[in-house]
Every structure is written in structure tokens, then in C-alpha cells.
Short mmCIF file of C-alpha atoms and ligand atoms in Angstrom, two decimals:
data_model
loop_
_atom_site.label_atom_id
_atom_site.label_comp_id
_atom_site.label_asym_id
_atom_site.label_seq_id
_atom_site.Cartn_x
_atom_site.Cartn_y
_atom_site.Cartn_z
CA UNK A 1 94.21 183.11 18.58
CA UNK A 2 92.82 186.11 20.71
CA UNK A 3 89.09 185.00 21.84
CA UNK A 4 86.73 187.99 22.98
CA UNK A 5 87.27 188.96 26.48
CA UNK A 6 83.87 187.79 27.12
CA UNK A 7 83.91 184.38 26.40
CA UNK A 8 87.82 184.39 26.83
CA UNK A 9 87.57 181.51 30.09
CA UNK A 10 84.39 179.95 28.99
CA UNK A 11 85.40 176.23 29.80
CA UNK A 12 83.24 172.92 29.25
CA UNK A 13 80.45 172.41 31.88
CA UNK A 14 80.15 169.95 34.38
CA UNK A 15 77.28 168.38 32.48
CA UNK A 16 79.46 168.42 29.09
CA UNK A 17 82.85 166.72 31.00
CA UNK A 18 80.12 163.92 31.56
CA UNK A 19 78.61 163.76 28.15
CA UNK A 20 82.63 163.82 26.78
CA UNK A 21 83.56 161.00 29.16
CA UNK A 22 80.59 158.62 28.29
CA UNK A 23 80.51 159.18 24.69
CA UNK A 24 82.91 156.62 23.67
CA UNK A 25 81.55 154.06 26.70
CA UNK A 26 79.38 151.16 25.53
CA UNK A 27 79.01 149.76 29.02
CA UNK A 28 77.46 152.67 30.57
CA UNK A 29 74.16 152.98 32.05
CA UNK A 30 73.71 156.62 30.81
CA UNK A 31 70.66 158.81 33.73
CA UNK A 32 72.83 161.96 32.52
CA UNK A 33 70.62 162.44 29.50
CA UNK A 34 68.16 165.35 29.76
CA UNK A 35 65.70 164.42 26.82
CA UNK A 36 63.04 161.64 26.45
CA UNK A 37 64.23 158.04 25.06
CA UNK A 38 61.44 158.60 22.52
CA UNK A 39 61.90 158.83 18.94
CA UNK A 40 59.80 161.51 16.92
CA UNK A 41 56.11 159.96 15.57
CA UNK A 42 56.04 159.17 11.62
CA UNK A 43 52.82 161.12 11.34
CA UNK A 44 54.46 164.66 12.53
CA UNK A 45 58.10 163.42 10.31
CA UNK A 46 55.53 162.62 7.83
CA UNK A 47 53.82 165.80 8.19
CA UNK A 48 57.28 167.94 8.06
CA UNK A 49 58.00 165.88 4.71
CA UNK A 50 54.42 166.55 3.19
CA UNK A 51 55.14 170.65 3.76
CA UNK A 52 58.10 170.20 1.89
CA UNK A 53 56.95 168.89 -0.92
CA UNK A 54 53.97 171.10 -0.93
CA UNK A 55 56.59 174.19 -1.69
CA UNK A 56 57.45 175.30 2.38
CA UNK A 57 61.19 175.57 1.38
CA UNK A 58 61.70 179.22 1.07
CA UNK A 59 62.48 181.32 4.02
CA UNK A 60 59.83 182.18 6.22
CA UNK A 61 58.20 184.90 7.72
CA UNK A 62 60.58 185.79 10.84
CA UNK A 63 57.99 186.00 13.48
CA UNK A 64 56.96 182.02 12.03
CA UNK A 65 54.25 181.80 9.56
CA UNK A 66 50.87 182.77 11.48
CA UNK A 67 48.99 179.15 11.20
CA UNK A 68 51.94 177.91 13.26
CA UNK A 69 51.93 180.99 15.67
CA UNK A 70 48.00 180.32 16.18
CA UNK A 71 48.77 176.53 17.18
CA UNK A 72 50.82 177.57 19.97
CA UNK A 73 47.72 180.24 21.05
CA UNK A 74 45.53 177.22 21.02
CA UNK A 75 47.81 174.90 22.40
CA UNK A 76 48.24 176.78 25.53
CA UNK A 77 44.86 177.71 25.78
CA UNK A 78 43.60 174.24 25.44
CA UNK A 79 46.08 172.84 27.79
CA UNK A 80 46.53 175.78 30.38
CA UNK A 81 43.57 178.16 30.08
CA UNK A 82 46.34 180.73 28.75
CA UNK A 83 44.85 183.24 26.44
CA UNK A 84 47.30 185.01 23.57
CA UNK A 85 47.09 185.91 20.10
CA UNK A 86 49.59 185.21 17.30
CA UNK A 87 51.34 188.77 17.71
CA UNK A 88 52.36 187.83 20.81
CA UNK A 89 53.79 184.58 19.78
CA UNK A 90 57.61 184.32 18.09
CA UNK A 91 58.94 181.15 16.83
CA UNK A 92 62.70 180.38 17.96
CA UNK A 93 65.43 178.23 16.88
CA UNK A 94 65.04 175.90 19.93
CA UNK A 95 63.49 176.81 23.38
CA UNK A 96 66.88 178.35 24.25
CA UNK A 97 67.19 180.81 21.89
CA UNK A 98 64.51 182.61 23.95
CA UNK A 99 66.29 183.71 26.80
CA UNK A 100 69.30 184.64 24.53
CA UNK A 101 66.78 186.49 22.47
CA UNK A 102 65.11 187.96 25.73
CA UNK A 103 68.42 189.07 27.60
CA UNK A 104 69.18 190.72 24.28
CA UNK A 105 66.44 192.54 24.04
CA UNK A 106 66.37 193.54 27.63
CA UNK A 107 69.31 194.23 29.69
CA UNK A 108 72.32 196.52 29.76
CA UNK A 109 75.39 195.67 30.92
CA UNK A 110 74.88 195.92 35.22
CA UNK A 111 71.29 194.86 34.95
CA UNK A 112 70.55 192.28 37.25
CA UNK A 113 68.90 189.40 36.92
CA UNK A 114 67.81 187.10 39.26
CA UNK A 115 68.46 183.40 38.93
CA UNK A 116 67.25 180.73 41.49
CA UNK A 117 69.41 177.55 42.19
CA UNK A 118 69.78 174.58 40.88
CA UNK A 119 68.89 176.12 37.70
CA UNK A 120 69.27 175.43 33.97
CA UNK A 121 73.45 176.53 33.64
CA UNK A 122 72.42 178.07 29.93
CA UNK A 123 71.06 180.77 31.09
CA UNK A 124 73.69 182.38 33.13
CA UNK A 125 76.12 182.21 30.13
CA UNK A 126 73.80 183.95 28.14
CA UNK A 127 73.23 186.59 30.80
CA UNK A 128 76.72 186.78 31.56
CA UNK A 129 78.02 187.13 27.98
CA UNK A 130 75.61 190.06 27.41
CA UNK A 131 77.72 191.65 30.70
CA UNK A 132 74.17 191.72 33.30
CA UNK A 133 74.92 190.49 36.57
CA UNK A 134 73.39 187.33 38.17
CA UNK A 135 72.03 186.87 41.46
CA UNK A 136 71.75 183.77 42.40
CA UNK A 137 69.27 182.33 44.70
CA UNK A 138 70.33 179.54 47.18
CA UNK A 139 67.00 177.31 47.87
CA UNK A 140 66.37 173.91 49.97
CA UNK A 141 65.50 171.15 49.30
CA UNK A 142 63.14 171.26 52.59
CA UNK A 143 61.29 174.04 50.59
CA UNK A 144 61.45 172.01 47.56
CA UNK A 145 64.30 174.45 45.98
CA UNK A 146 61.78 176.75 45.38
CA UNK A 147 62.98 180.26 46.98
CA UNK A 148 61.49 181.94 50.17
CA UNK A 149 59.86 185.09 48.63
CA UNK A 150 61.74 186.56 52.36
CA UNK A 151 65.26 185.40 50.41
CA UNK A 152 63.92 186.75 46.61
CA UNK A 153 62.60 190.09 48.49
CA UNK A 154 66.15 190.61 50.08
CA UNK A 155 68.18 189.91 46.94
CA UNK A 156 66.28 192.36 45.20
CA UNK A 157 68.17 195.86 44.41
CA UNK A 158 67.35 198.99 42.15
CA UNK A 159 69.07 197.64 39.27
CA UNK A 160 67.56 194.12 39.37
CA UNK A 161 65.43 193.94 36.45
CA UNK A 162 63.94 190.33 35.88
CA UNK A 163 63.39 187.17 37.23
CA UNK A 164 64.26 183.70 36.20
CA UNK A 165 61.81 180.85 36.76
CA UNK A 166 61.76 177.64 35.50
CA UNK A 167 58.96 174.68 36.26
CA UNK A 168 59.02 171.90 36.21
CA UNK A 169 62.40 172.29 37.18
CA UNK A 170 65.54 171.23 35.75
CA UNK A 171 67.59 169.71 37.33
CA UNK A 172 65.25 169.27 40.36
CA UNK A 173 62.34 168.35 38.92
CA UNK A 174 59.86 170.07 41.62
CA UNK A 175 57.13 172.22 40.28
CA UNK A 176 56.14 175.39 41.93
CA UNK A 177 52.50 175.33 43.71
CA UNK A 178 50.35 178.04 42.64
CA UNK A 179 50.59 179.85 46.23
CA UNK A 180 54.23 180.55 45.81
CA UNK A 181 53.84 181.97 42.39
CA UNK A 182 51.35 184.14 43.64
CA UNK A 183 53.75 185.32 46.37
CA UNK A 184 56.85 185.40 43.71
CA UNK A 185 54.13 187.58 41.98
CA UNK A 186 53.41 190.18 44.55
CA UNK A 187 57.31 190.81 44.42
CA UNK A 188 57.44 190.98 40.64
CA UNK A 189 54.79 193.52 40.79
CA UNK A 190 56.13 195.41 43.83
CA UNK A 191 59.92 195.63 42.23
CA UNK A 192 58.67 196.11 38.44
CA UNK A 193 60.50 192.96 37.53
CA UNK A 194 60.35 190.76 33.74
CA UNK A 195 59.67 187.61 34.54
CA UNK A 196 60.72 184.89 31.96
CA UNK A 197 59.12 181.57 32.43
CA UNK A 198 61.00 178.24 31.27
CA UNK A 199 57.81 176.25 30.96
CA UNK A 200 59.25 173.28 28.44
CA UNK A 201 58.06 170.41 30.72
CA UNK A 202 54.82 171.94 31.03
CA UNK A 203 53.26 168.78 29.70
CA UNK A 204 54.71 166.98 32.26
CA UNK A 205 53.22 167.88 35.87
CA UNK A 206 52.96 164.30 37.56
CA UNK A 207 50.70 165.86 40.39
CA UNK A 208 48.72 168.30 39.88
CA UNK A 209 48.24 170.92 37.22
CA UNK A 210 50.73 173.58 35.73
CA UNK A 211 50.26 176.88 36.22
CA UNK A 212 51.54 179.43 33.73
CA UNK A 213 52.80 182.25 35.45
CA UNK A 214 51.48 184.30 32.82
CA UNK A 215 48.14 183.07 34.01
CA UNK A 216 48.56 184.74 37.32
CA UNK A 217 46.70 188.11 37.51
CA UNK A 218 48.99 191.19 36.26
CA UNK A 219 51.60 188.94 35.22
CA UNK A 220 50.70 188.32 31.54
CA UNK A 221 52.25 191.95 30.85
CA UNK A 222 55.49 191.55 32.15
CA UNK A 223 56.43 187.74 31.81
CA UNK A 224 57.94 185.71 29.12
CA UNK A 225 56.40 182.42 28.62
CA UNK A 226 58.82 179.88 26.98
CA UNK A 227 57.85 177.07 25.57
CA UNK A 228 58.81 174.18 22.72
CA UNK A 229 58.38 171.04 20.98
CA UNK A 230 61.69 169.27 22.33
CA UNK A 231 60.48 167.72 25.47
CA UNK A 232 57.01 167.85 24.90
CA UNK A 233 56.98 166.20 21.71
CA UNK A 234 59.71 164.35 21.78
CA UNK A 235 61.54 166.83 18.68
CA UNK A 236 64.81 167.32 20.62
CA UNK A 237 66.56 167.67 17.32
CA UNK A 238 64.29 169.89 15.05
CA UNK A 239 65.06 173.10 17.25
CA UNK A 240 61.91 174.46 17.23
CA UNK A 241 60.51 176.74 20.46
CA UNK A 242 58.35 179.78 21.04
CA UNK A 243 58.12 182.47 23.46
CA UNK A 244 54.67 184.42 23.93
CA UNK A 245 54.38 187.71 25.53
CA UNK A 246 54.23 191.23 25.21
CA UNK A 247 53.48 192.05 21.83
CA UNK A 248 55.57 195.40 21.73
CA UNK A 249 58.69 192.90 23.40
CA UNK A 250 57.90 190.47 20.82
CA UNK A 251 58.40 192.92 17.88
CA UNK A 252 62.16 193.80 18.57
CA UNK A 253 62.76 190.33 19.97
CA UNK A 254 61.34 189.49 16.19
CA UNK A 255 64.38 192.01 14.69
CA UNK A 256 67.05 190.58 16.97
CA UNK A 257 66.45 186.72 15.70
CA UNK A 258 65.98 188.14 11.58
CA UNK A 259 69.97 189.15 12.72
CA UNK A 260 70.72 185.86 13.86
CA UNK A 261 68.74 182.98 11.98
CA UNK A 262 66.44 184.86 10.03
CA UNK A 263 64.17 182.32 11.21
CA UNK A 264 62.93 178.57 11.89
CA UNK A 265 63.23 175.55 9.52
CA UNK A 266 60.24 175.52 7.52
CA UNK A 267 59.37 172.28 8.00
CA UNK A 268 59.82 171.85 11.42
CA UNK A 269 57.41 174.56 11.64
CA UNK A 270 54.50 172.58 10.12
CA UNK A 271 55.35 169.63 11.44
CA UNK A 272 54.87 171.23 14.68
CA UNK A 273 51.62 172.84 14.28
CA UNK A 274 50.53 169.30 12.91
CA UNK A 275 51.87 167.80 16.10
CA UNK A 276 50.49 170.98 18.30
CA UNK A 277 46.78 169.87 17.12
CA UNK A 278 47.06 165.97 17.33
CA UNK A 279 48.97 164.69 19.56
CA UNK A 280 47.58 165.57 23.03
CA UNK A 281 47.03 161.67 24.03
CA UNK A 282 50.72 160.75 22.69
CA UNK A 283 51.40 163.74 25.77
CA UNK A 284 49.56 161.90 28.35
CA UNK A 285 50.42 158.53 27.67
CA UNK A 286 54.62 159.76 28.02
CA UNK A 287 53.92 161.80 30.77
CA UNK A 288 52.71 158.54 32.80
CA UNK A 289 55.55 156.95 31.16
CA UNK A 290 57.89 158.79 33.01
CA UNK A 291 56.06 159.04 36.33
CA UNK A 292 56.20 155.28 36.40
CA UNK A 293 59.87 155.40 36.19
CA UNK A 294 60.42 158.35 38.24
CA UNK A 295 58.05 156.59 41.36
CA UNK A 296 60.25 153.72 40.78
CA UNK A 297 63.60 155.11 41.12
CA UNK A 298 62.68 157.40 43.77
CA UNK A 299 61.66 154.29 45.52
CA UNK A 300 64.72 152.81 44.93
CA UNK A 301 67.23 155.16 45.75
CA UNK A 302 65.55 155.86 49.17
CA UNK A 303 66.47 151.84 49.89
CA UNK A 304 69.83 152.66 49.33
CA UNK A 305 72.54 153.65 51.96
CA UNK A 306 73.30 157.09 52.76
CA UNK A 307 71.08 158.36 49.72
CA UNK A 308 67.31 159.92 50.17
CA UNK A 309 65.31 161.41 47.14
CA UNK A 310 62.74 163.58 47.26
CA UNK A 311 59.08 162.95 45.19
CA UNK A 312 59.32 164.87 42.11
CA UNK A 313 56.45 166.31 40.56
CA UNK A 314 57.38 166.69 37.01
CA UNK A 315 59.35 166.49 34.10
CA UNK A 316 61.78 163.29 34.11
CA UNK A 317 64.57 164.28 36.48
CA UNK A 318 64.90 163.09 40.27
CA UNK A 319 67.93 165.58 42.37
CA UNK A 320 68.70 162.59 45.07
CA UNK A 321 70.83 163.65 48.39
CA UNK A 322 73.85 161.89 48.69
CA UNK A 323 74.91 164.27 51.30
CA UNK A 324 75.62 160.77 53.59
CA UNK A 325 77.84 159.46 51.31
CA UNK A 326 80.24 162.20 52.35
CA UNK A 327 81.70 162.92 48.88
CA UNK A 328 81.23 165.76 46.80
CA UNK A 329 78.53 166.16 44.06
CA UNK A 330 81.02 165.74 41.18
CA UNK A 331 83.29 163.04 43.07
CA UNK A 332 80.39 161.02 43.65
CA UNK A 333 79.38 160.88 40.26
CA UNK A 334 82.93 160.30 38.27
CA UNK A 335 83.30 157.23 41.24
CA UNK A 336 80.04 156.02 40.64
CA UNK A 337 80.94 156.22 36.87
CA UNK A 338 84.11 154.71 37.40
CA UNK A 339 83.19 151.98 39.40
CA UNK A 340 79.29 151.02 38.72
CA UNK A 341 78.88 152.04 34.83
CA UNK A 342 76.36 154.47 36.13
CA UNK A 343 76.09 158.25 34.92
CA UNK A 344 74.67 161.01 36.56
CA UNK A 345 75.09 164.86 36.34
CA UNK A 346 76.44 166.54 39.65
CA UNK A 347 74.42 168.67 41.38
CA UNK A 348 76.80 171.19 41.40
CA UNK A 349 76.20 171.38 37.90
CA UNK A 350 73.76 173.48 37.99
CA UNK A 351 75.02 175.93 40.83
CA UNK A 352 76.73 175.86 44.68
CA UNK A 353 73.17 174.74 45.78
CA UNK A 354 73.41 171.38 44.02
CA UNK A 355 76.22 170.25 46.23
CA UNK A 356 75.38 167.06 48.20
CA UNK A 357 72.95 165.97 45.06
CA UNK A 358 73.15 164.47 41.71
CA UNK A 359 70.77 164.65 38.72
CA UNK A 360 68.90 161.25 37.34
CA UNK A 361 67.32 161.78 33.64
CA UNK A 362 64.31 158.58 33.73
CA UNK A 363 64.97 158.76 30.64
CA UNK A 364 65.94 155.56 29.90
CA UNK A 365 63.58 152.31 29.75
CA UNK A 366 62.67 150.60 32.78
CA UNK A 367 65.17 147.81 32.20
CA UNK A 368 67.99 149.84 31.45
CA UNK A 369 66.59 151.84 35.20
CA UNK A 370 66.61 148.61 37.02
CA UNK A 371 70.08 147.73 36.02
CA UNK A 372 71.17 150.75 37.03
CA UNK A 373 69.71 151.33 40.42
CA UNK A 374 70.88 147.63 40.90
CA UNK A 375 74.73 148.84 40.37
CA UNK A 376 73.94 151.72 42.01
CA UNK A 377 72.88 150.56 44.87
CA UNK A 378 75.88 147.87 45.28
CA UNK A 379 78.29 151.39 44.67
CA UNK A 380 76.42 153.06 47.41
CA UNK A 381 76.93 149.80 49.93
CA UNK A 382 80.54 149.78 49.43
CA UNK A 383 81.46 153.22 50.08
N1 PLP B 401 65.03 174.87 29.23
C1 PLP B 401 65.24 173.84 30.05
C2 PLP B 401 64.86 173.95 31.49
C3 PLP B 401 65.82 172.66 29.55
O1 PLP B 401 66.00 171.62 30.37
C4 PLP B 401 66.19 172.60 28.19
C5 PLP B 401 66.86 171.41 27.64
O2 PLP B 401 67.37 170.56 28.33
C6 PLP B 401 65.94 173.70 27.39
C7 PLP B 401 65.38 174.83 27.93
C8 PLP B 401 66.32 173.70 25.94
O3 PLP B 401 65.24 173.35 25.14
P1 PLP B 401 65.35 173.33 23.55
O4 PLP B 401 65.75 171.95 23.15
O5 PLP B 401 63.97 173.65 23.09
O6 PLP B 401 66.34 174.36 23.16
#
């Protein structure tokens, strides 16, 4: 069968070859998984189930019905001193149906749009399927893969229209300090660029607080703040995200989904304004959760031979260096794999930058962690 030109050579990702090859494996110790162990609370499945039965079955508005859109306004503003109103607020089918929705809305073929490695690989299908061009940002891990604003400044041309950001980071799971948003500001505001911000671990910043980069001055009018209940509340399989910004960018972004899902499960919409206004402890209490693991395979993995990992300062994923090993991101992990029981995304999963690391989900319990980095560390001996 002819497929369309554009997705003609799309082939499974590095991440998914991993997913395929442990799916069947009872053995393995599985670090490859990028959402929290936990299940959803009863009170917000209890919550979804209570809508239903109160008569939420019918479609709903497109935009999300407005007591759900004013729970993410209040939400943010509780948690990050971001202020927005419902109008600027659309509810999504998932997190990533925002930058689908967003690159839709936005670019024409050529467009560029800037993209800063290791990054999230979902995007730049979406980005390339819609025919704009990516430029991709090599970073280091000495400037904790955030970019240089020197390199972002130099990449920039006249047809680059947006930028990408994305902290807490995934894969890396670094967080971007305040004083290099404000610099990655200056240059949004100097080159007229959209900036859409993946904040879906933004309830997990181990050290320190996170910033929206809405929240900087002048950005709230050109950047895309995208958000969700997956990570945050643990509601990986409801699909249910937001975006909030510019209310004019909002309205056709509004059209665009009506074409495509003609909007979110009603239920998982109430169930996640319920779990929007109550659930702020359950936040805290997993977010230390996973620092506690992350500290302790961090500490770990720097014991090891020819491995060093870098402190992370949010969400749940660690980007070790296995550079010393002197095997490629992707050999490294099938070996490790094949040998130890161990899986782990390669770095170069999530672009060229990634080479020389691997990705490490804590999301698994702590015994399940200390097995692991115990075969781990007997695979890293013997190489
Ligand atoms: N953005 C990032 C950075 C992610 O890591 C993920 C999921 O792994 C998503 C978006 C997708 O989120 P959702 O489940 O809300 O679609």
C-alpha cells in the first residue's frame, strides 16, 4: 500500500525497539519507563465515575467545559504565581496533542523551529510531518544540556519562528535556572520567536522552584505553556493535558482539535479538576518519592566503573555518561539488556547529543532500583 510521502520512512524509535524487546521479558529490570510506578487515587477514579453518573456523557464544549479550564488557572497560579484566565486555557487529548495542535496552528512548510538536544523525539515528528524544518541544538552536559544563548543566537535565521523548551527535562532531567531563561528570553524577544514550554514535570523540581517561562516578563504573549495530569497526577492513561496562552492562538488552536477529537473525555475532565483542587500533598509526597530514588541511583552509578551521572534536579530521569565504557549509547544498552536484565533508553534516543549517555526512569520501587544498579554495576565491571 502507498503511505503518504510524509510519513513514507517513519520507522520505530529507539525508545519503542526497547519497549518491543522487553515486552514479552519477565526477568527484566525495566528503568526505560517514562511514567510514575503509581497507580491513579480512588478519590479522583471515584470522582471521574461520580460525573458520569451525574449526566457528563455527552460531548463537551471543545475548548473543555470552563470549571475545568478555571482549575488549571488556579492550579498554576497557586503553584507557580502564573496568572491566566479560562480563555486562554484549551483542554487536549494528552499533553502531546499540544505541540501537534501548536505546530498546526503555526508554521508553514520552511518555518523553522528550534529544538534543543536531548529532547523529547515527539516533537520533531510532529514538526517534521507538518514539513517546518528543525534546528537542532547540540548542548553539554558541562552546561547541564541547557544551550549557550551564544549557540541559540547563532542558530537563529529569518525564517526561524519558535522555540522549543522543555523543563524539567526529558530525557536529562536538568531544569533550567531562572538566569538562563531570562537570557533565552532576551533572544525570544530580540528574534520575535513562539516559545512553547513543555512544563509536564513542573511538579517535580527536586531543588529549587520552577519557573514558568510564561512568568518571565514579555513572555506570557508569545509562549505556550503545556501542561497535564499524566505525570503530575499520576493519570498517564486518561489523556488529559492543557496548553494556556494567547487567547487569540488559543481560539484557532480550539478549531484545529474540534477537527481532530472534537474534544476530551468527559470524565477525565472532572476527575481532573477534582484532582487539580485536592491533591497538592499527594504532589509533594511523590515528588520526594522520586528524589529519594533519583539521589540513590545517582549515587550508585557514580561507584560504578567507567560511568559518572550528573545530579538531576527534577522529574524522575537520571542521563548517566557511559562515555568510559567505550560503546555506543544504543550498544550499551541492548548489552546491558542482554547480559544484566537491565533496561535503559539510549541517549541517542533523543538526538546525536545523547551519544555517550543512557536514560534511567526511577520509576520503579526502591527494591526493584537496588537490584538493578546491583546487576548493573557487575555489567559495568566486566566490560
Ligand atoms: N512531554 C514530555 C517531555 C514527556 O516526557 C511526555 C511523556 O513522556 C509528554 C510530553 C506526553 O505527555 P502526555 O501523557 O500528557 O501526552
Amino acid at each position: 500500500m502507498r503511505i503518504a510521502d510524509r510519513y513514507a520512512r517513519t520507522q520505530p524509535s529507539e525508545m519503542i525497539k526497547i519497549f518491543q524487546a522487553t515486552e514479552n521479558m519477565k526477568e527484566v529490570l525495566n528503568l526505560g519507563i517514562g511514567e510514575p510506578d503509581f497507580d491513579t487515587e480512588h478519590d479522583i477514579i471515584d470522582a471521574a465515575a461520580a460525573a458520569g453518573k451525574n449526566g457528563f456523557t455527552h460531548y463537551p464544549p471543545t475548548q473543555g467545559y470552563l470549571d475545568v479550564r478555571e482549575a488549571v488557572c488556579d492550579y498554576w497560579k497557586r503553584h507557580h504565581s502564573l496568572e491566566s484566565a479560562p480563555d486562554e486555557v484549551l483542554l487536549t487529548a494528552g499533553g502531546l496533542n499540544v505541540p501537534y495542535l501548536a505546530i498546526q496552528a503555526l508554521f508553514n512548510p520552511g518555518d523553522e523551529i528550534i529544538l534543543i538536544e536531548p529532547y523529547f523525539t515527539q516533537y520533531a515528528a510532529q514538526a517534521s510531518a507538518c514539513g517546518a524544518t528543525l534546528l537542532q541544538i547540540e548542548t553539554k552536559e558541562e552546561n547541564g544540556f541547557v544551550p549557550l544563548a551564544s549557540d541559540l543566537e547563532k542558530a537563529i535565521t529569518p525564517r526561524t519562528r519558535a522555540l522549543i523548551l522543555n523543563s524539567p527535562c526529558n530525557p536529562t532531567g536538568r531544569v533550567i535556572s531562572r538566569e538562563r531563561m531570562e537570557e533565552i528570553a532576551v533572544i525570544a524577544q530580540r528574534h520575535d520567536l513562539i516559545v512553547l514550554s513543555d512544563e509536564i514535570y513542573e511538579s517535580m523540581v527536586h531543588k529549587g522552584v520552577h519557573v514558568p517561562f510564561a512568568s518571565l516578563p514579555g513572555m506570557k504573549e508569545r509562549t505556550l505553556t503545556m501542561g497535564g495530569m499524566s505525570k503530575s497526577h499520576c493519570m498517564t492513561g486518561w489523556r488529559m493535558g492543557y496548553v494556556i496562552g494567547p487567547k487569540e492562538l488559543i481560539k484557532i488552536m480550539t478549531v484545529i482539535s474540534a477537527c481532530q477529537t472534537y474534544g476530551v473525555n468527559t470524565m477525565t475532565q472532572k476527575a481532573s479538576a477534582y484532582a487539580l483542587y485536592n491533591h497538592d500533598a499527594k504532589l509533594v509526597e511523590r515528588k520526594n518519592i522520586f528524589a529519594e530514588r533519583m539521589d540513590y541511583v545517582a549515587g550508585r552509578l557514580n561507584k560504578m566503573k567507567r560511568v559518572t551521572c550528573a545530579n538531576a534536579e527534577g522529574a524522575f530521569y537520571l542521563f548517566p555518561n557511559i562515555k568510559g565504557t567505550l560503546l555506543s549509547s544504543s550498544d550499551f544498552v541492548w548489552k546491558m539488556l542482554e547480559n544484566a536484565g537491565v533496561a535503559a533508553i539510549p541517549g541517542t534516543a533523543f538526538g546525536k547529543s545523547g551519544e555517550g549517555y543512557i536514560r534511567i526512569a526511577c520509576t520503579r520501587s526502591m527494591d526493584v532500583l537496588i537490584k538493578a544498579m546491583d546487576k548493573m554495576e557487575e555489567f559495568c565491571s566486566a566490560l
